[in-house]
Amino acid sequence: MTTTALDKRRRLLPRWGDYGRPRELVVRYLLLFLVLGLTVGPLLWQLLASLKGTSEDVFGANATLLPHHPTLHAYRTVFDQVPVWSYIKNSLIVVALSITSQLVFSTTAGYMLSKPGWKGRKAVWVVLIASMMFPFESIMVSLFISIRDLGLVDSLAGVWLPGFVGAINVLLMRGAFLAVPREIEDSAMLDGANEWQRFRYLYLPSAWGAVMVVVINTFISAWDDFLWPLIVLRSEGNMTLTLGLSRLQSSSFGYDQRTVMAGSVISVIPVLVLFVITQRWFYKGVSSGAVKI
């Protein structure tokens, strides 16, 4: 390799100074590892604790981080004590209903809010923003009374109905649709495309990243929900996974920390798998679907 080629290659390679001063670089990595430890640390600790045998301590002075003799005994105990597959089926039904309704109504509502020129648009925008200011606990009693009057107590439909559509998803889709250039829609109108065709073939493909964000957020919210199923559901056959696995902490099942940890890991695995598969679209949707005023 000639000297000219070596000099050109050196110029292309990143230099230490390109990343800032050494002290700043050390601080950045320390903060990065701190955030990583706070977010991933508890989950990793639960996983390691669930792999411990009955003779190993989970808490206390004699407890160690790594299991001396890793075993899947706690996971077998979970499947033996509670009907995990029935809980998973119920959770998947609620998740499927929630994702379907959220996609249908958040995309159509967001599309309408992105279109100027109709009366009441500002009022609907204000109502959506205001609805996000009230915590779920403040409307929980009125929601339960409504579900009871509809005869949906102790049913999966009663669990799903409050998550029918979310204001944050409507606003997210509105922001993604606003990012579509108006000139492209005008060209589609000149070609004879009607309202539905423009929405289906122009706006939805352009906002695919935001759609994936809605799917992921809805999945996590419906899958991890504990408080509302606890209020609505009564029978064991209708329990969702998070609610059903909480029974492992009762004395009737012989409370064991390893079994509880194993149940927590089981409930987290589907969320992690979904995020790993869709993370590329998730990050793209977060950036492209920013809410615009």
JSON list of N, CA and C in Angstrom, two decimals, residues 114 172-184 203 206-207 287-290 292:
[
{"chain": "A", "resi": 114, "resn": "SER", "atom": "N", "xyz": [-55.76, 15.52, 11.14]},
{"chain": "A", "resi": 114, "resn": "SER", "atom": "CA", "xyz": [-54.69, 16.12, 10.33]},
{"chain": "A", "resi": 114, "resn": "SER", "atom": "C", "xyz": [-55.23, 16.88, 9.12]},
{"chain": "A", "resi": 172, "resn": "LEU", "atom": "N", "xyz": [-50.44, 10.77, 18.17]},
{"chain": "A", "resi": 172, "resn": "LEU", "atom": "CA", "xyz": [-49.25, 10.26, 17.50]},
{"chain": "A", "resi": 172, "resn": "LEU", "atom": "C", "xyz": [-49.50, 10.06, 16.01]},
{"chain": "A", "resi": 173, "resn": "MET", "atom": "N", "xyz": [-50.62, 9.46, 15.67]},
{"chain": "A", "resi": 173, "resn": "MET", "atom": "CA", "xyz": [-50.94, 9.26, 14.26]},
{"chain": "A", "resi": 173, "resn": "MET", "atom": "C", "xyz": [-51.21, 10.59, 13.56]},
{"chain": "A", "resi": 174, "resn": "ARG", "atom": "N", "xyz": [-51.82, 11.52, 14.26]},
{"chain": "A", "resi": 174, "resn": "ARG", "atom": "CA", "xyz": [-52.04, 12.85, 13.68]},
{"chain": "A", "resi": 174, "resn": "ARG", "atom": "C", "xyz": [-50.72, 13.50, 13.29]},
{"chain": "A", "resi": 175, "resn": "GLY", "atom": "N", "xyz": [-49.74, 13.44, 14.20]},
{"chain": "A", "resi": 175, "resn": "GLY", "atom": "CA", "xyz": [-48.43, 14.01, 13.90]},
{"chain": "A", "resi": 175, "resn": "GLY", "atom": "C", "xyz": [-47.76, 13.34, 12.72]},
{"chain": "A", "resi": 176, "resn": "ALA", "atom": "N", "xyz": [-47.91, 12.00, 12.62]},
{"chain": "A", "resi": 176, "resn": "ALA", "atom": "CA", "xyz": [-47.30, 11.29, 11.50]},
{"chain": "A", "resi": 176, "resn": "ALA", "atom": "C", "xyz": [-47.97, 11.66, 10.19]},
{"chain": "A", "resi": 177, "resn": "PHE", "atom": "N", "xyz": [-49.28, 11.82, 10.19]},
{"chain": "A", "resi": 177, "resn": "PHE", "atom": "CA", "xyz": [-49.99, 12.18, 8.96]},
{"chain": "A", "resi": 177, "resn": "PHE", "atom": "C", "xyz": [-49.70, 13.62, 8.54]},
{"chain": "A", "resi": 178, "resn": "LEU", "atom": "N", "xyz": [-49.48, 14.49, 9.51]},
{"chain": "A", "resi": 178, "resn": "LEU", "atom": "CA", "xyz": [-49.15, 15.88, 9.18]},
{"chain": "A", "resi": 178, "resn": "LEU", "atom": "C", "xyz": [-47.80, 15.98, 8.48]},
{"chain": "A", "resi": 179, "resn": "ALA", "atom": "N", "xyz": [-46.94, 14.98, 8.67]},
{"chain": "A", "resi": 179, "resn": "ALA", "atom": "CA", "xyz": [-45.62, 15.01, 8.04]},
{"chain": "A", "resi": 179, "resn": "ALA", "atom": "C", "xyz": [-45.68, 14.66, 6.55]},
{"chain": "A", "resi": 180, "resn": "VAL", "atom": "N", "xyz": [-46.82, 14.14, 6.08]},
{"chain": "A", "resi": 180, "resn": "VAL", "atom": "CA", "xyz": [-46.96, 13.81, 4.65]},
{"chain": "A", "resi": 180, "resn": "VAL", "atom": "C", "xyz": [-47.13, 15.10, 3.87]},
{"chain": "A", "resi": 181, "resn": "PRO", "atom": "N", "xyz": [-46.30, 15.37, 2.86]},
{"chain": "A", "resi": 181, "resn": "PRO", "atom": "CA", "xyz": [-46.41, 16.62, 2.08]},
{"chain": "A", "resi": 181, "resn": "PRO", "atom": "C", "xyz": [-47.78, 16.75, 1.42]},
{"chain": "A", "resi": 182, "resn": "ARG", "atom": "N", "xyz": [-48.31, 17.95, 1.47]},
{"chain": "A", "resi": 182, "resn": "ARG", "atom": "CA", "xyz": [-49.62, 18.21, 0.87]},
{"chain": "A", "resi": 182, "resn": "ARG", "atom": "C", "xyz": [-49.58, 18.05, -0.64]},
{"chain": "A", "resi": 183, "resn": "GLU", "atom": "N", "xyz": [-48.43, 18.30, -1.26]},
{"chain": "A", "resi": 183, "resn": "GLU", "atom": "CA", "xyz": [-48.32, 18.19, -2.70]},
{"chain": "A", "resi": 183, "resn": "GLU", "atom": "C", "xyz": [-48.57, 16.77, -3.20]},
{"chain": "A", "resi": 184, "resn": "ILE", "atom": "N", "xyz": [-48.13, 15.77, -2.38]},
{"chain": "A", "resi": 184, "resn": "ILE", "atom": "CA", "xyz": [-48.34, 14.38, -2.78]},
{"chain": "A", "resi": 184, "resn": "ILE", "atom": "C", "xyz": [-49.82, 14.04, -2.80]},
{"chain": "A", "resi": 203, "resn": "TYR", "atom": "N", "xyz": [-51.29, 7.69, 2.95]},
{"chain": "A", "resi": 203, "resn": "TYR", "atom": "CA", "xyz": [-50.99, 8.11, 4.31]},
{"chain": "A", "resi": 203, "resn": "TYR", "atom": "C", "xyz": [-50.50, 6.95, 5.19]},
{"chain": "A", "resi": 206, "resn": "SER", "atom": "N", "xyz": [-46.91, 5.89, 4.56]},
{"chain": "A", "resi": 206, "resn": "SER", "atom": "CA", "xyz": [-45.98, 6.94, 4.99]},
{"chain": "A", "resi": 206, "resn": "SER", "atom": "C", "xyz": [-45.83, 6.99, 6.50]},
{"chain": "A", "resi": 207, "resn": "ALA", "atom": "N", "xyz": [-46.85, 6.52, 7.22]},
{"chain": "A", "resi": 207, "resn": "ALA", "atom": "CA", "xyz": [-46.83, 6.57, 8.70]},
{"chain": "A", "resi": 207, "resn": "ALA", "atom": "C", "xyz": [-46.65, 5.18, 9.29]},
{"chain": "A", "resi": 287, "resn": "SER", "atom": "N", "xyz": [-39.56, 9.07, 15.99]},
{"chain": "A", "resi": 287, "resn": "SER", "atom": "CA", "xyz": [-39.02, 10.31, 15.42]},
{"chain": "A", "resi": 287, "resn": "SER", "atom": "C", "xyz": [-39.94, 10.93, 14.37]},
{"chain": "A", "resi": 288, "resn": "SER", "atom": "N", "xyz": [-40.63, 10.08, 13.60]},
{"chain": "A", "resi": 288, "resn": "SER", "atom": "CA", "xyz": [-41.48, 10.62, 12.51]},
{"chain": "A", "resi": 288, "resn": "SER", "atom": "C", "xyz": [-42.87, 10.97, 12.98]},
{"chain": "A", "resi": 289, "resn": "GLY", "atom": "N", "xyz": [-43.30, 10.43, 14.12]},
{"chain": "A", "resi": 289, "resn": "GLY", "atom": "CA", "xyz": [-44.66, 10.66, 14.57]},
{"chain": "A", "resi": 289, "resn": "GLY", "atom": "C", "xyz": [-44.76, 11.66, 15.69]},
{"chain": "A", "resi": 290, "resn": "ALA", "atom": "N", "xyz": [-43.83, 12.61, 15.76]},
{"chain": "A", "resi": 290, "resn": "ALA", "atom": "CA", "xyz": [-43.89, 13.61, 16.82]},
{"chain": "A", "resi": 290, "resn": "ALA", "atom": "C", "xyz": [-45.16, 14.45, 16.68]},
{"chain": "A", "resi": 292, "resn": "LYS", "atom": "N", "xyz": [-47.53, 17.45, 16.43]},
{"chain": "A", "resi": 292, "resn": "LYS", "atom": "CA", "xyz": [-47.41, 18.82, 15.93]},
{"chain": "A", "resi": 292, "resn": "LYS", "atom": "C", "xyz": [-48.65, 19.60, 16.33]}
]
